[in-house]
C-alpha cells in the first residue's frame, strides 16, 4: 500500500504502515473540567477505601525502597484464584501486550488480530517486525467472528491477540469460543485481554491450567479507577511466566500502585456497586439512543458505539464545545462515535446534550 | 514527554528488536527470604530517608484523581524537568526510573554491529539488555583511580565504527568518579556514530570539585545523553521516576522504545521534591557526614577502601567477599552482592547513623574471624 499524503519538505519518508495509520485524535488537553466519556475510565474514580489506605501507608520508608511485590502478588493471586507463579505485574495492559510480544514474536512471525480492536496490539506487533493478518468483526452487529478467526489460524501462527470484550465494538465471545481458539492455535500465544471483564463477566482465567498457550491480561485502569496509577496483571502457566519476567523491564510497577491494588481487591463492594450503576446507565443509554432514532451496537463493556453517519466528527466537536468528551471512531468504523458509560446521572446529561446536537 | 501518539508519529525510527532484560539480577531484596524488620538494609543503595514530607502530602492530595489517564500532567512534568535543567521539553524523556532510560538508549544506539562500551565493573543493566539482544558488549578495566578509561572507550568505538559509551558517574559499584577533564575529553573526541551515555544517578551525593555534570554538553549539541533518577537522593525508588536528557533527535530515537508510563502519584511527588531547593544540598551534607565517619572508622581499623563519592562505598575485605556477605547477613546486615572482577571488595550502602553503627559493630566481628 502506498499513501497519497504529501509530506512537508525535509521530513523523512516513514514506512507506508505509518503513513496509512489513522491519525490519533487525542482530546485537546484540558479534560479536567469536562464530562469525560472518552477513555472508558471509571467516571467516579478509585474507591475511597483505596485512597484512605494509601494515605495511611505512603511513608518515607516504603517509598524509599525499590518496589517489593511479594505481598501484592500473594493478595492478587488469592483474589484471582491463581498461584503467585502464574502471573506478572505490569504497568497497565500496554506493558502486558508488549512483554508478550517481546517474548514470542520474531521478525516476520505470523500474528493474527481482529479489526477494529485496541490499537496497541498492532502497534507493538509492528514494532517487533511481525507479519500481521486481520480478521474483521462481523457486520452488521460487529459480532465476534469466531468461525472466520478459526479459519485464519495457521500452524505457523505465533500470536492471536483478542480483546474480550472488544474495544471499540463492545462485543465479546464466550468461554467456549475462547476454548475453540486455544485448541486450534496450538503453536501461538493467545492473549485474551480482559480489560473490561468486570462489565461482562466472561473470563478465560479458569482455563489457565488446561492451555499452555493461554495468556490473560487484566487492568486496574478501567472499573477499578486507577488509570493514573499504572497497574495490571498478565497471567499464564508458570513455565511461560518465567520467560515473560525475563522480557520485562525491572520494576515497571511503582510501589503506590502495588499497594493500591491490594486495597482495591479488598473492597469488592465498591466494584460491584460501580458495575451495577454502569449496567443500569447502559440500559438508559440504549433507551435514549432509541428515542433519538440513533442506531447503536450492543455492548458488553462500559462504552457504546453509536452510528452518527456522516456527522460523527461534527457531533464529537459540538459535544466537546458543550463540555462533553466522546471519541470519534469513524476512521475505523464509518460513522461511529464511542461514548463511555458512567453513572446514570452522567448519561442523562450526555443524552440531553446529544439530543440538542442531534436535532 | 513522548506519548503513544508521539510514538506513532515517530514510527519510522523504529528498528526491530526490543531489549530482553533479566530483572532478577537487580532485584536483590527478593533473594532475602523472610527477612524481618530488624534487618539493616545496606544492599540496594536506597536512601533510608525516603521522599520529603511535601512529596508524600502532594501524593495524598492527588490520590482521588488517579482514576483518569493524565497525559497532560505528564507533559507538564516533562516541561518542568526541562526547565529545571535549562533545556527544551523535547530534550527530556521521562521513564519508570532511569533504568527505562538506559534500556531505551541501548535499544536506540546499539545494534548487532554497534557495541555497548562500558567499564568493568559498572552498573550491569545496560550490559544485560545489550547482550540479550545479541549486541556486542565491550568491557574495559577502570583506570588505577577507578575512573572510566575514556581513551580506551573512544579507541574501541573508533575500531567498531561506532558505539554507545556508557559511563556511570559516580560509578556503581565503586563509588568513584570519572574526573570532569576526562568526561570533557571523551565528549570532545567521540568518534562518528557514537553516543556517550552518562548515568548520573548518584551525582547529587558527590562533593568533589573534580565532579561535573555532562548536561552542559547537551546544550552544545554533542552526542551525549544524561540519565538521572528520583530513586537515590530524592528517596523515591518505589515511585519509579527517572529521566534522560539529550539532543532532540537522540531523545526521539530513544522515546519509541519506552515501555511504561509513570504514575500520577510519581509525577506529583517528584514535582514537590524539585520545589524544595534545600533538599538536595541538605541530604548531600548529611550523607557526606555519615560517609566521612565510616571512612574515618575504616582508616582507624586499617581497612582499605575506594574513596567514595556516592551513597555507598567499596571496602577492601582482602578475602573472597562471598564469605563476608552471608556472614553479615547472619548478623542481620544485608550488604551488596559480589561485583566481579572485584571479588575482594564489599559494597555497602550509606544508611542512617544507626544503620552504620550496627554495620561497624557486625563488620568488625566478621573481619576478625
XYZ file of C-alpha atoms in Angstrom:
728
model
C 0.000 0.000 0.000
C 1.120 3.499 -0.603
C -0.329 6.794 0.501
C -1.159 9.919 -1.403
C -0.299 12.035 1.608
C 2.184 14.722 0.752
C 4.996 15.086 3.230
C 6.184 18.503 4.350
C 9.643 19.368 2.975
C 12.564 17.918 4.907
C 10.503 15.181 6.569
C 11.935 11.694 6.313
C 9.714 9.228 4.438
C 8.135 6.939 7.043
C 7.026 3.369 6.354
C 3.731 3.017 4.500
C 2.285 1.355 7.575
C 2.769 4.605 9.444
C 1.588 6.836 6.642
C -1.592 4.838 6.359
C -2.244 4.766 10.077
C -5.244 6.843 11.028
C -4.125 9.929 12.902
C -4.614 9.518 16.619
C -7.206 12.029 17.621
C -6.397 12.954 21.199
C -8.530 15.117 23.414
C -7.152 18.619 23.100
C -5.789 18.741 26.653
C -7.784 20.356 29.438
C -10.007 17.360 30.047
C -10.289 18.171 33.726
C -13.438 20.295 33.801
C -15.341 18.305 31.172
C -17.690 15.333 31.390
C -15.060 12.849 30.274
C -16.754 9.980 28.440
C -13.798 9.451 26.114
C -11.340 6.996 27.699
C -13.512 4.231 29.194
C -12.269 5.057 32.672
C -14.234 4.697 35.879
C -16.041 8.046 35.766
C -16.248 8.468 39.523
C -12.689 7.354 40.365
C -10.955 4.919 42.632
C -12.563 3.510 45.794
C -12.322 5.916 48.756
C -11.011 2.976 50.764
C -8.030 2.723 48.443
C -7.339 6.435 48.881
C -7.647 6.068 52.639
C -5.356 3.026 52.716
C -2.728 4.807 50.658
C -2.864 7.930 52.802
C -2.052 5.755 55.782
C 0.651 3.747 54.069
C 2.529 6.324 51.997
C 5.533 6.572 54.254
C 9.127 7.563 53.736
C 10.262 4.023 54.491
C 8.003 2.281 51.958
C 8.725 4.719 49.144
C 12.492 4.866 49.593
C 12.851 1.210 48.705
C 12.651 -0.335 45.267
C 9.204 -1.860 44.895
C 8.631 -5.097 46.747
C 5.883 -7.114 45.103
C 5.613 -10.157 47.389
C 2.568 -9.054 49.420
C 0.793 -7.689 46.373
C 1.361 -10.895 44.430
C 0.116 -13.001 47.321
C -3.099 -10.959 47.718
C -3.747 -10.662 43.994
C -3.047 -14.373 43.457
C -5.625 -15.194 46.139
C -8.104 -12.738 44.615
C -7.761 -14.155 41.104
C -7.524 -17.748 42.316
C -4.108 -18.441 40.803
C -0.642 -19.227 42.157
C 1.797 -16.360 42.551
C 3.989 -18.025 39.908
C 1.193 -17.807 37.359
C 1.324 -14.061 36.661
C 3.456 -10.953 36.414
C 2.502 -7.434 37.459
C 2.513 -4.910 34.623
C 2.435 -1.147 34.053
C -1.135 -1.341 32.732
C -2.217 -3.588 29.850
C 0.106 -1.907 27.359
C 3.140 -3.362 29.081
C 1.458 -6.789 29.173
C 0.953 -6.664 25.403
C 4.496 -5.559 24.813
C 6.039 -8.141 27.135
C 4.065 -10.921 25.449
C 5.182 -9.767 22.012
C 8.801 -9.342 23.136
C 8.759 -12.883 24.461
C 7.245 -14.685 21.470
C 7.345 -12.580 18.316
C 10.309 -12.525 15.976
C 10.730 -10.685 12.725
C 8.088 -11.775 10.204
C 6.249 -14.005 12.709
C 2.569 -14.521 11.828
C 0.324 -12.516 14.182
C -3.473 -12.570 13.986
C -5.568 -9.621 15.096
C -9.220 -8.688 14.831
C -10.381 -5.443 13.222
C -11.205 -2.985 14.643
C -9.598 -3.569 18.011
C -7.323 -1.950 20.544
C -4.676 -0.114 18.508
C -1.687 -1.101 20.627
C -1.777 -4.772 19.503
C -0.943 -3.729 16.000
C 1.460 -1.070 17.195
C 3.642 -3.385 19.278
C 3.410 -6.239 16.762
C 4.683 -3.914 14.032
C 7.466 -2.711 16.309
C 8.566 -6.327 16.593
C 8.517 -6.728 12.821
C 5.615 -9.205 12.756
C 3.576 -10.076 9.696
C 0.077 -9.051 10.687
C -3.167 -10.517 9.424
C -6.545 -9.139 10.471
C -9.988 -10.728 10.660
C -12.858 -8.208 10.589
C -15.620 -8.162 13.177
C -18.772 -9.489 11.578
C -21.284 -6.974 10.207
C -23.984 -5.851 10.740
C -23.729 -6.155 14.531
C -19.926 -6.231 14.707
C -20.215 -9.616 16.426
C -17.200 -11.767 17.259
C -16.051 -13.539 14.070
C -15.287 -16.901 15.643
C -15.509 -19.104 12.533
C -13.522 -16.666 10.404
C -10.836 -16.420 13.076
C -10.587 -20.205 13.448
C -10.281 -20.453 9.699
C -7.437 -17.918 9.689
C -5.316 -19.664 12.330
C -2.385 -21.499 10.732
C 0.161 -23.886 12.280
C 2.717 -21.101 11.809
C 0.626 -18.522 13.701
C 2.696 -17.271 16.643
C 0.213 -14.987 18.371
C -3.511 -14.245 18.418
C -4.394 -11.048 20.282
C -8.025 -10.627 21.305
C -9.783 -8.086 23.496
C -12.796 -9.660 25.196
C -14.984 -7.635 25.356
C -13.510 -5.786 22.422
C -12.701 -2.107 22.266
C -14.275 -0.245 20.441
C -17.050 -2.627 19.328
C -18.073 -3.696 22.845
C -18.802 -7.180 21.548
C -17.448 -10.400 23.086
C -17.110 -14.140 22.675
C -17.965 -16.866 25.178
C -15.562 -19.038 27.139
C -16.445 -21.910 24.781
C -15.399 -19.726 21.865
C -12.080 -18.996 23.539
C -11.515 -22.726 24.066
C -12.016 -23.395 20.382
C -9.405 -20.754 19.551
C -6.954 -22.220 22.084
C -7.435 -25.700 20.649
C -6.795 -24.520 17.114
C -3.918 -22.114 17.775
C -1.653 -24.660 19.427
C 1.598 -23.011 18.355
C 0.521 -19.482 19.191
C 0.475 -17.310 22.274
C -3.241 -16.496 22.591
C -3.826 -13.273 24.515
C -7.279 -12.678 25.951
C -7.205 -9.037 27.050
C -9.889 -8.739 29.729
C -9.550 -5.009 30.394
C -13.347 -4.704 30.551
C -14.037 -8.057 32.244
C -15.868 -6.538 35.216
C -18.658 -5.277 32.958
C -19.016 -8.554 31.075
C -18.315 -11.452 33.442
C -16.748 -13.817 30.888
C -13.192 -14.798 31.778
C -10.650 -17.276 30.464
C -8.766 -17.407 33.767
C -10.241 -20.794 34.822
C -8.782 -22.293 31.617
C -5.241 -21.335 32.568
C -4.085 -24.748 33.736
C -5.627 -26.528 30.748
C -3.993 -24.499 27.992
C -0.271 -23.741 27.941
C -0.883 -21.299 25.051
C -3.285 -19.086 27.027
C -2.373 -15.607 28.289
C -4.893 -13.415 30.082
C -4.395 -9.743 30.887
C -6.313 -7.614 33.382
C -6.018 -3.922 34.168
C -6.900 -1.700 37.094
C -7.282 1.315 34.785
C -10.937 0.734 33.928
C -13.517 -0.495 36.503
C -11.044 -0.052 39.378
C -10.485 3.612 38.569
C -6.696 3.534 38.770
C -5.663 4.647 35.257
C -3.030 7.078 36.504
C -1.548 4.569 38.988
C -0.460 2.153 36.226
C -1.267 -1.383 37.330
C -2.217 -4.594 35.574
C -1.535 -8.335 35.537
C -0.578 -10.832 32.852
C -1.466 -14.458 33.623
C -0.221 -17.718 32.108
C 1.157 -21.078 33.219
C 4.235 -20.674 35.395
C 6.577 -22.127 32.771
C 5.610 -19.263 30.468
C 5.623 -16.667 33.228
C 9.289 -17.338 33.836
C 10.064 -16.167 30.295
C 7.652 -13.239 30.445
C 9.516 -11.937 33.513
C 12.758 -12.114 31.592
C 11.379 -9.866 28.863
C 10.111 -7.268 31.318
C 11.837 -4.061 32.417
C 12.891 -4.202 36.051
C 10.473 -2.533 38.463
C 7.974 -1.250 35.919
C 5.215 -1.167 38.540
C 5.541 1.524 41.187
C 5.027 0.878 44.919
C 1.969 3.100 45.246
C 0.198 1.137 42.517
C 1.239 -2.152 44.115
C -0.201 -1.027 47.461
C -3.330 0.414 45.843
C -4.097 -2.862 44.065
C -4.064 -4.753 47.383
C -6.535 -2.301 48.875
C -8.649 -2.317 45.714
C -9.250 -6.075 45.646
C -10.283 -5.977 49.303
C -13.088 -3.525 48.538
C -15.249 -5.793 46.400
C -18.418 -3.895 47.226
C -17.139 -0.761 45.537
C -16.595 -2.500 42.206
C -19.915 -4.371 42.432
C -21.782 -1.132 43.063
C -19.994 0.724 40.295
C -20.567 -2.059 37.775
C -24.254 -2.254 38.722
C -24.530 1.504 38.190
C -22.802 1.319 34.798
C -25.010 -1.523 33.616
C -28.119 0.449 34.593
C -26.723 3.536 32.854
C -26.008 1.464 29.738
C -29.690 0.430 29.552
C -30.647 4.077 29.977
C -28.278 4.999 27.166
C -29.820 2.388 24.828
C -33.296 3.717 25.528
C -32.126 7.295 24.991
C -30.432 6.463 21.690
C -33.505 4.569 20.504
C -35.687 7.551 21.384
C -33.451 9.771 19.282
C -33.516 7.184 16.499
C -29.740 6.680 16.638
C -28.546 3.157 15.810
C -26.015 1.599 18.223
C -24.128 -1.640 18.789
C -24.998 -3.646 21.908
C -22.050 -3.656 24.241
C -20.677 -5.953 26.943
C -18.403 -3.215 28.275
C -18.583 0.279 29.804
C -18.791 2.022 26.433
C -21.171 2.005 23.495
C -20.542 2.664 19.840
C -23.303 4.578 18.067
C -23.894 5.354 14.432
C -23.782 9.067 13.579
C -23.492 8.635 9.819
C -21.565 11.455 8.167
C -21.912 13.582 11.314
C -19.501 11.675 13.578
C -16.797 14.323 13.742
C -19.103 17.379 13.900
C -21.063 15.692 16.675
C -17.919 14.909 18.624
C -16.774 18.523 18.219
C -20.118 20.037 19.160
C -20.332 17.830 22.259
C -16.830 18.903 23.224
C -17.875 22.535 22.888
C -20.645 21.762 25.357
C -18.208 20.182 27.789
C -18.859 16.501 26.966
C -15.965 14.418 25.633
C -16.528 11.356 23.423
C -14.332 9.616 20.853
C -14.728 9.623 17.115
C -14.157 6.096 15.703
C -15.360 6.833 12.173
C -11.847 6.255 10.840
C -12.184 2.543 11.616
C -15.968 2.022 11.529
C -17.637 4.529 9.219
C -19.965 6.888 11.056
C -19.181 5.632 14.551
C -18.729 7.568 17.786
C -17.795 5.860 21.081
C -19.184 7.023 24.398
C -18.008 5.760 27.785
C -20.831 4.710 30.080
C -20.537 6.292 33.521
C -23.301 6.830 36.043
C -26.971 7.277 35.141
C -26.706 10.949 36.049
C -23.806 11.418 33.641
C -25.612 9.532 30.889
C -28.720 11.707 31.362
C -26.566 14.783 30.874
C -24.938 13.208 27.816
C -28.308 12.293 26.286
C -29.663 15.745 26.888
C -26.692 17.372 25.132
C -26.712 14.786 22.352
C -30.443 15.373 21.874
C -29.849 19.037 21.207
C -26.858 18.416 18.976
C -28.614 15.708 17.007
C -31.595 17.848 16.036
C 7.178 13.607 27.375
C 6.563 11.360 24.408
C 3.210 9.649 24.489
C 1.717 6.873 22.468
C 0.521 9.335 19.888
C 4.055 10.602 19.520
C 5.236 7.032 19.156
C 3.014 6.667 16.160
C 4.481 9.812 14.649
C 7.986 8.549 15.219
C 7.275 5.125 13.848
C 9.842 5.480 11.118
C 12.639 5.459 13.640
C 11.796 2.066 14.949
C 14.166 -0.787 14.390
C 13.162 -4.325 15.145
C 14.091 -5.780 18.445
C 13.343 -4.618 21.941
C 15.530 -5.316 24.907
C 15.027 -8.531 26.737
C 16.254 -7.644 30.177
C 16.621 -10.054 33.033
C 15.268 -8.434 36.124
C 16.458 -10.932 38.699
C 19.972 -9.537 38.892
C 18.726 -6.165 40.082
C 16.112 -7.329 42.498
C 18.409 -8.124 45.343
C 15.836 -7.983 48.052
C 13.864 -10.791 46.528
C 16.672 -13.109 47.360
C 16.291 -12.262 51.023
C 13.625 -14.718 52.054
C 11.555 -13.950 55.107
C 13.629 -11.019 56.294
C 12.422 -9.325 59.434
C 12.005 -5.673 60.276
C 15.290 -5.575 62.219
C 17.350 -6.366 59.164
C 19.589 -3.432 58.272
C 19.294 -2.930 54.522
C 22.596 -1.686 53.135
C 22.394 -3.662 49.920
C 20.495 -1.678 47.283
C 21.859 1.902 47.523
C 18.472 3.163 48.594
C 18.024 6.308 50.652
C 16.605 5.474 54.102
C 15.088 8.958 54.449
C 12.577 8.366 51.683
C 10.765 11.181 49.898
C 10.374 14.550 51.642
C 7.156 15.112 53.602
C 5.967 17.582 50.960
C 6.067 14.814 48.344
C 4.002 12.474 50.490
C 1.487 15.231 51.088
C 1.299 16.013 47.375
C 0.654 12.338 46.633
C -2.061 12.102 49.268
C -3.838 15.078 47.739
C -3.776 13.734 44.198
C -4.833 10.149 45.038
C -8.508 10.795 44.427
C -7.722 11.878 40.853
C -5.825 8.770 39.848
C -8.884 7.245 38.221
C -8.173 9.039 34.964
C -5.381 8.952 32.420
C -3.275 12.064 32.850
C -1.248 12.698 29.707
C -1.423 16.448 30.266
C 0.149 16.192 33.740
C 2.936 14.107 32.283
C 3.510 16.710 29.580
C 3.715 19.478 32.178
C 6.127 17.441 34.285
C 8.318 16.967 31.260
C 8.391 20.726 30.735
C 9.167 21.367 34.387
C 12.107 18.951 34.343
C 13.434 20.515 31.171
C 13.165 23.991 32.620
C 14.894 22.933 35.859
C 17.899 21.785 33.797
C 17.785 24.704 31.379
C 16.706 22.503 28.453
C 13.786 22.376 25.999
C 10.988 19.934 26.797
C 11.749 17.869 23.686
C 15.258 17.316 25.073
C 13.884 15.344 28.037
C 12.452 11.811 28.187
C 10.720 10.635 31.371
C 10.854 6.939 32.273
C 9.950 4.476 35.011
C 13.228 5.063 36.837
C 16.445 5.761 34.987
C 16.563 2.046 34.169
C 13.985 2.700 31.469
C 16.199 5.444 30.029
C 19.208 3.098 29.955
C 17.054 0.454 28.311
C 15.886 2.927 25.629
C 19.457 4.094 24.962
C 20.666 0.526 24.454
C 17.760 -0.155 22.090
C 18.316 3.034 20.130
C 22.105 3.210 19.935
C 23.467 -0.343 19.836
C 22.943 -2.960 17.123
C 24.373 -6.318 16.044
C 27.412 -4.393 14.821
C 27.456 -1.344 17.130
C 28.646 -2.265 20.628
C 27.885 -1.097 24.112
C 31.203 0.060 25.575
C 31.358 0.118 29.365
C 33.678 -0.227 32.358
C 34.243 -3.324 34.469
C 32.718 -3.091 36.921
C 29.843 -0.680 36.252
C 26.068 -0.906 36.531
C 25.127 -4.101 34.662
C 21.614 -3.400 33.414
C 22.685 -1.962 30.040
C 25.133 -4.841 29.585
C 22.390 -7.418 30.107
C 19.990 -5.524 27.841
C 22.529 -5.391 25.027
C 23.684 -8.986 25.484
C 20.094 -10.280 25.499
C 19.629 -8.815 22.025
C 22.870 -10.247 20.768
C 24.513 -6.843 20.546
C 28.234 -6.805 21.303
C 29.470 -5.569 24.675
C 32.999 -4.295 25.282
C 34.085 -4.033 28.919
C 37.228 -2.083 29.725
C 39.125 -2.116 33.014
C 38.933 1.099 35.001
C 41.879 3.425 35.456
C 44.072 2.961 38.567
C 41.994 5.735 40.177
C 38.803 3.817 39.349
C 37.660 6.259 36.677
C 36.299 5.174 33.287
C 39.096 4.598 30.763
C 37.800 7.223 28.331
C 40.741 6.859 25.971
C 40.217 3.110 25.714
C 36.482 3.631 25.192
C 36.992 6.085 22.348
C 39.512 3.753 20.721
C 37.049 0.850 20.991
C 34.241 2.912 19.413
C 36.584 4.049 16.675
C 37.528 0.483 15.890
C 33.912 -0.720 15.873
C 32.891 2.263 13.669
C 30.502 3.450 16.359
C 29.180 2.596 19.773
C 27.262 3.538 22.881
C 29.816 4.566 25.507
C 28.340 4.111 28.978
C 29.906 5.978 31.901
C 28.322 5.842 35.353
C 29.462 8.947 37.200
C 29.856 8.483 40.146
C 30.229 4.820 39.285
C 28.264 1.940 40.740
C 29.578 -0.200 42.447
C 32.917 1.544 43.007
C 31.514 4.951 44.153
C 34.446 6.536 42.307
C 34.240 9.387 39.816
C 35.479 9.980 36.309
C 37.036 13.452 36.565
C 35.455 16.290 34.620
C 38.534 16.690 32.422
C 38.153 13.070 31.282
C 34.431 13.493 30.597
C 35.243 16.604 28.604
C 37.933 14.772 26.614
C 35.537 11.897 25.974
C 32.798 14.106 24.619
C 35.171 16.211 22.508
C 36.670 13.070 20.982
C 33.617 10.906 20.306
C 34.119 9.039 17.037
C 31.443 9.139 14.346
C 28.254 7.205 15.012
C 28.949 7.184 18.754
C 26.799 8.373 21.651
C 28.031 8.907 25.217
C 25.502 7.835 27.853
C 26.424 9.426 31.174
C 24.496 7.887 34.062
C 24.322 10.484 36.829
C 22.059 8.540 39.206
C 24.355 9.309 42.149
C 25.679 12.736 41.178
C 23.837 14.554 43.974
C 25.909 12.754 46.593
C 29.255 13.882 45.141
C 31.103 16.825 46.661
C 34.401 16.670 44.790
C 35.489 19.632 42.706
C 36.567 17.074 40.083
C 32.947 16.013 39.553
C 30.793 17.814 36.966
C 27.540 17.022 35.209
C 27.575 16.377 31.467
C 24.348 18.355 30.956
C 26.183 21.438 29.556
C 27.351 19.283 26.617
C 23.709 18.726 25.643
C 23.362 22.470 25.233
C 26.408 22.337 22.944
C 24.582 19.795 20.738
C 27.050 16.999 21.474
C 26.207 13.315 21.073
C 25.561 12.876 24.767
C 22.634 11.533 26.785
C 22.492 12.088 30.550
C 20.368 9.821 32.784
C 19.035 10.946 36.168
C 16.734 9.357 38.738
C 14.496 10.215 41.673
C 15.353 6.846 43.276
C 18.520 7.926 45.052
C 18.953 11.266 46.811
C 15.233 12.039 46.438
C 14.443 8.730 48.157
C 11.702 7.637 45.778
C 12.898 4.274 44.482
C 9.414 2.865 44.968
C 7.752 5.509 42.814
C 9.681 4.757 39.618
C 10.564 8.144 38.201
C 13.679 8.880 36.188
C 14.583 10.869 33.098
C 17.043 11.168 30.293
C 18.296 14.310 28.592
C 19.829 14.781 25.194
C 19.577 16.490 21.844
C 16.042 16.280 20.456
C 16.914 13.780 17.734
C 18.590 11.455 20.247
C 15.609 11.712 22.635
C 13.192 10.943 19.789
C 15.165 7.854 18.822
C 15.065 6.613 22.413
C 11.432 7.531 23.052
C 9.977 4.934 20.717
C 11.448 2.154 22.848
C 9.846 3.235 26.080
C 7.568 0.564 27.615
C 5.953 2.242 30.557
C 4.088 5.265 31.818
C 4.883 6.856 35.167
C 2.116 7.204 37.725
C 0.355 10.444 38.585
C 1.471 9.994 42.204
C 5.063 9.758 40.965
C 4.651 12.981 38.978
C 3.290 14.896 41.971
C 5.873 13.533 44.400
C 8.733 14.454 42.080
C 7.306 17.929 41.455
C 7.055 18.557 45.204
C 10.617 17.346 45.750
C 12.033 19.560 42.992
C 10.250 22.521 44.561
C 12.352 22.156 47.717
C 15.628 23.919 46.942
C 17.339 22.863 50.174
C 16.516 19.156 49.905
C 19.465 18.055 47.783
C 22.182 20.134 49.492
C 20.944 19.138 52.935
C 20.868 15.463 52.114
C 24.243 15.649 50.373
C 25.671 17.187 53.527
C 24.065 14.624 55.782
C 25.131 11.563 53.777
C 28.542 13.123 53.301
C 28.998 13.213 57.063
C 27.892 9.617 57.616
C 30.153 8.544 54.730
C 33.123 10.511 56.092
C 32.534 8.987 59.500
C 32.632 5.475 58.050
C 35.799 6.285 56.082
C 37.420 7.579 59.284
C 36.464 4.445 61.144
C 37.797 2.193 58.380
C 41.071 4.165 58.426
C 41.298 3.674 62.172
C 40.764 -0.053 61.657
C 43.382 -0.040 58.890
C 40.848 -1.357 56.422
C 41.260 -0.145 52.829
C 38.515 1.272 50.609
C 37.989 3.188 47.401
C 37.455 6.924 48.018
C 33.629 7.189 47.819
C 31.543 9.868 46.098
C 28.071 8.304 46.234
C 25.767 6.868 48.909
C 27.683 3.598 49.036
C 31.298 2.513 49.165
C 33.603 -0.341 48.274
C 35.565 -1.767 51.162
C 38.615 -3.957 50.593
C 37.955 -7.068 52.688
C 41.154 -8.818 51.491
C 39.353 -12.125 51.138
C 36.638 -13.560 48.922
C 33.651 -11.309 49.545
C 31.414 -14.344 49.076
C 32.398 -15.418 52.588
C 31.705 -11.970 54.073
C 28.251 -11.358 52.583
C 26.497 -14.345 54.212
C 28.338 -13.749 57.494
C 26.973 -10.189 57.571
C 23.527 -11.454 56.661
C 23.594 -13.917 59.535
C 24.248 -10.954 61.776
C 21.272 -9.038 60.431
C 23.011 -6.722 57.962
C 22.228 -7.080 54.246
C 25.134 -5.820 52.121
C 25.783 -5.700 48.371
C 26.391 -8.781 46.259
C 29.773 -9.629 44.719
C 30.878 -7.453 41.790
C 33.363 -9.487 39.792
C 36.157 -8.979 38.980
C 36.438 -7.046 42.269
C 35.985 -10.176 44.331
C 37.737 -8.810 47.401
C 35.538 -5.750 47.725
C 32.352 -5.386 49.723
C 29.790 -2.798 48.611
C 27.910 -1.210 51.451
C 25.171 1.431 51.152
C 25.429 4.524 53.365
C 22.318 4.398 55.571
C 21.339 6.218 58.746
C 23.739 6.761 61.652
C 22.063 3.899 63.499
C 22.400 1.615 60.459
C 26.089 2.403 60.174
C 26.725 1.877 63.879
C 25.204 -1.558 63.527
C 27.255 -2.184 60.390
C 30.534 -1.259 62.099
C 29.749 -3.457 65.075
C 28.989 -6.539 62.966
C 31.619 -5.885 60.308
C 34.373 -5.646 62.929
C 33.374 -9.070 64.229
C 33.198 -10.614 60.763
C 36.608 -9.229 59.794
C 38.250 -10.725 62.881
C 37.108 -14.243 62.017
